[in-house]
Amino acid sequence: MAICRQRPGGKQYRGAAKMNQRSAALCKQGCLAIILLALGQARGINLADPDGLPPAAKLTFDLSKGHAMAEHLWGIFFEEISHAGDGGLYAELISDRSFGGLAYSLGLAYREATQLAVPASLFEHEHLPVFPAVGSSNLTNAQLLGAQHWASDAPSEYSLQGQPRSWLPVGKTALTLVKQQPINAGGRSSTAYIKISTDNSGGGLTNTGYWGIPVQKHHEYQLAVIIQSESSGDVTSKEPRVTAKLESETGKEVYASADIGDISESWSHFKVMLTSNATDAKAQLTLYIEGEADLAVRLVSLFPAENVKETVLQPFRPDLLQYLKDLQPRFVRMPGGCYVEGVRLETAAWWKPSVGPFWERPGHYNSVWNYWSTDGMGVFEYFQLAEALDAEPVWVINNGIAHEDSIPAAQIWPLVQDALDLIEFVSGAAESEWGSLRNKMGRSKPWDLNYFAIGNEDCGKPWYVENYIAFFTAIRSKYPHMRLISNCDMTDHAPTDLFDWHMYTDPQNMFDRRHDFDNMPNLQDKQIFASEFGVVSDSPGTPIPFPGNARAAIAEAGFMTGVERNSEQVAMAAFAPLFSHWNDRVWPHNLIIFDNHR
């Protein structure tokens, strides 16, 4: 999201909001009482005198006065924060399914060795250590050429200690990370695969999911494993036997079991169905290996059967998707936020590694929010989400600027071309270069894309204006219909259609800011996109306790009346953050809080 690392109470970042048509309609009926309560609560006024009588005041409402609401006024802002996607809306049940998070924690990409033994001590804590180097790059050298480091970000006071631990060896199993080679000739490489070595007593590898794997009685789950045998001269077994089991947290109860199949000395992609005989929110998946063996595993993935029954993966957790549908958002801003920027450009969210088959996506370290992103929620899936919600997609692109470094305008063209390629992937013909990849993924019909944000909270950072102008000029030239969004009011520096307006503050200030847009000077041919707002503190400098409170919500509702009152100038607005996993509470006040099964 665009909250980034600066959080002083009341600071305006130009962007934010929460609400929908449904709640707007409810406000016409019942929210007057809430606003009256807010007037008292935000001001600390007792709405009844000591005798219990109402105050001597008369309020008159003229409901005949008003104006038409902006078509896309209320929407949502989805960012990969607090496991909103991985471990949340994205239905994958295996955490770190391609071992990228484990490899990142050990700094495999930064070591000269091609293999690295995983020490047993690594599994003694709930979170893996964070390797001090910046994560592995998804950029080409040409794109990174000229990037200049200009700041050092302070650690987030809300962050987890690092990637949550999810893999565990069984018994005396030895684990070794190996730098990954492409599965197929010309294919892309992931960060690593893992080598599993067992002795005569056998062993295996367990995954605990995102704080448990939730299984339900009589429900089916599709397990996908990419595996090969790596028999050495010391290993006599030429046909290793691997059994996959869904089991209790202790491993004493088995809910489902299936043999993987005949494992050869070349990569094989197995898919098996597991039907659980019990309900358990804290289950785990274990690959049990019989006897002495050397195996290499590239992928372990587990989806509920309902998500894989169609040709194209239906990637969303149904209950969380329904919550979003119930909001009836008119737009969805995605995929960030600070997630798009990254602490350094190497760990920014780049779109090209996030498309194609999910098992070929390398993933990257979500350096702002401190966990591994599988990139299962890629461009394709985000536009599936917008379509499922019948919401206008608003895509946010990295414009060559992160929290700590920037690419000067003289070297920015490769990223401008990257943005043009993305638009073609989304909205180009199925025969076009990038539209053909979308077609290959199962979507021949282009999606509509009418809103495109150039960067996130980058105003004031080196080369933002110059880079923004490069993006704006190229996109406007090729896609003149596109409404382009800057990170602030560009005034006379550059043209823009909308500009971000962000605010995170305390209840009193939030409520008082309901008049911010009342007397705003004429914006002429541009509008405000209040793409992020929310209460984050009880008072200036004092964070609000998780998960927030009614006073904060009422203050936000009061602020929203100012947005609606000025919807000729405020074209769009969204509360932030949208989602938070109960076990990853990096932000104090969120719209929807969930765990792995509710």
Tab-separated table of C-alpha atoms in Angstrom, residues 138 180-192 267 298 350-363 374-375 425 434 437 440-441:
chain	number	residue	atom	x	y	z
A	138	ASN	CA	13.797	-9.965	-11.105
A	180	GLN	CA	17.511	-23.875	-9.647
A	181	GLN	CA	17.995	-24.712	-13.290
A	182	PRO	CA	15.112	-24.187	-15.711
A	183	ILE	CA	12.692	-27.127	-15.741
A	184	ASN	CA	12.472	-27.082	-19.527
A	185	ALA	CA	14.954	-25.869	-22.115
A	186	GLY	CA	14.509	-22.140	-22.427
A	187	GLY	CA	12.262	-22.059	-19.366
A	188	ARG	CA	12.541	-19.601	-16.544
A	189	SER	CA	14.417	-20.400	-13.371
A	190	SER	CA	13.036	-20.236	-9.865
A	191	THR	CA	15.130	-19.308	-6.879
A	192	ALA	CA	15.967	-22.854	-5.772
A	267	TRP	CA	11.557	-33.735	-13.386
A	298	ARG	CA	10.870	-28.141	-7.092
A	350	TRP	CA	7.598	-6.493	-11.293
A	351	TRP	CA	4.843	-7.890	-13.449
A	352	LYS	CA	6.605	-10.102	-15.995
A	353	PRO	CA	7.874	-12.691	-13.479
A	354	SER	CA	4.282	-12.936	-12.166
A	355	VAL	CA	2.701	-14.343	-15.349
A	356	GLY	CA	2.694	-17.785	-16.932
A	357	PRO	CA	2.118	-21.083	-15.078
A	358	PHE	CA	2.313	-20.516	-11.332
A	359	TRP	CA	4.899	-23.250	-10.882
A	360	GLU	CA	7.303	-21.339	-13.144
A	361	ARG	CA	7.027	-18.034	-11.271
A	362	PRO	CA	10.170	-17.310	-9.263
A	363	GLY	CA	8.523	-15.158	-6.588
A	374	THR	CA	5.001	-16.390	-4.455
A	375	ASP	CA	3.636	-14.052	-7.152
A	425	PHE	CA	-0.797	-8.070	-21.936
A	434	TRP	CA	1.991	-9.877	-24.934
A	437	LEU	CA	0.735	-14.792	-23.509
A	440	LYS	CA	-1.975	-18.897	-23.702
A	441	MET	CA	-2.901	-18.566	-20.021
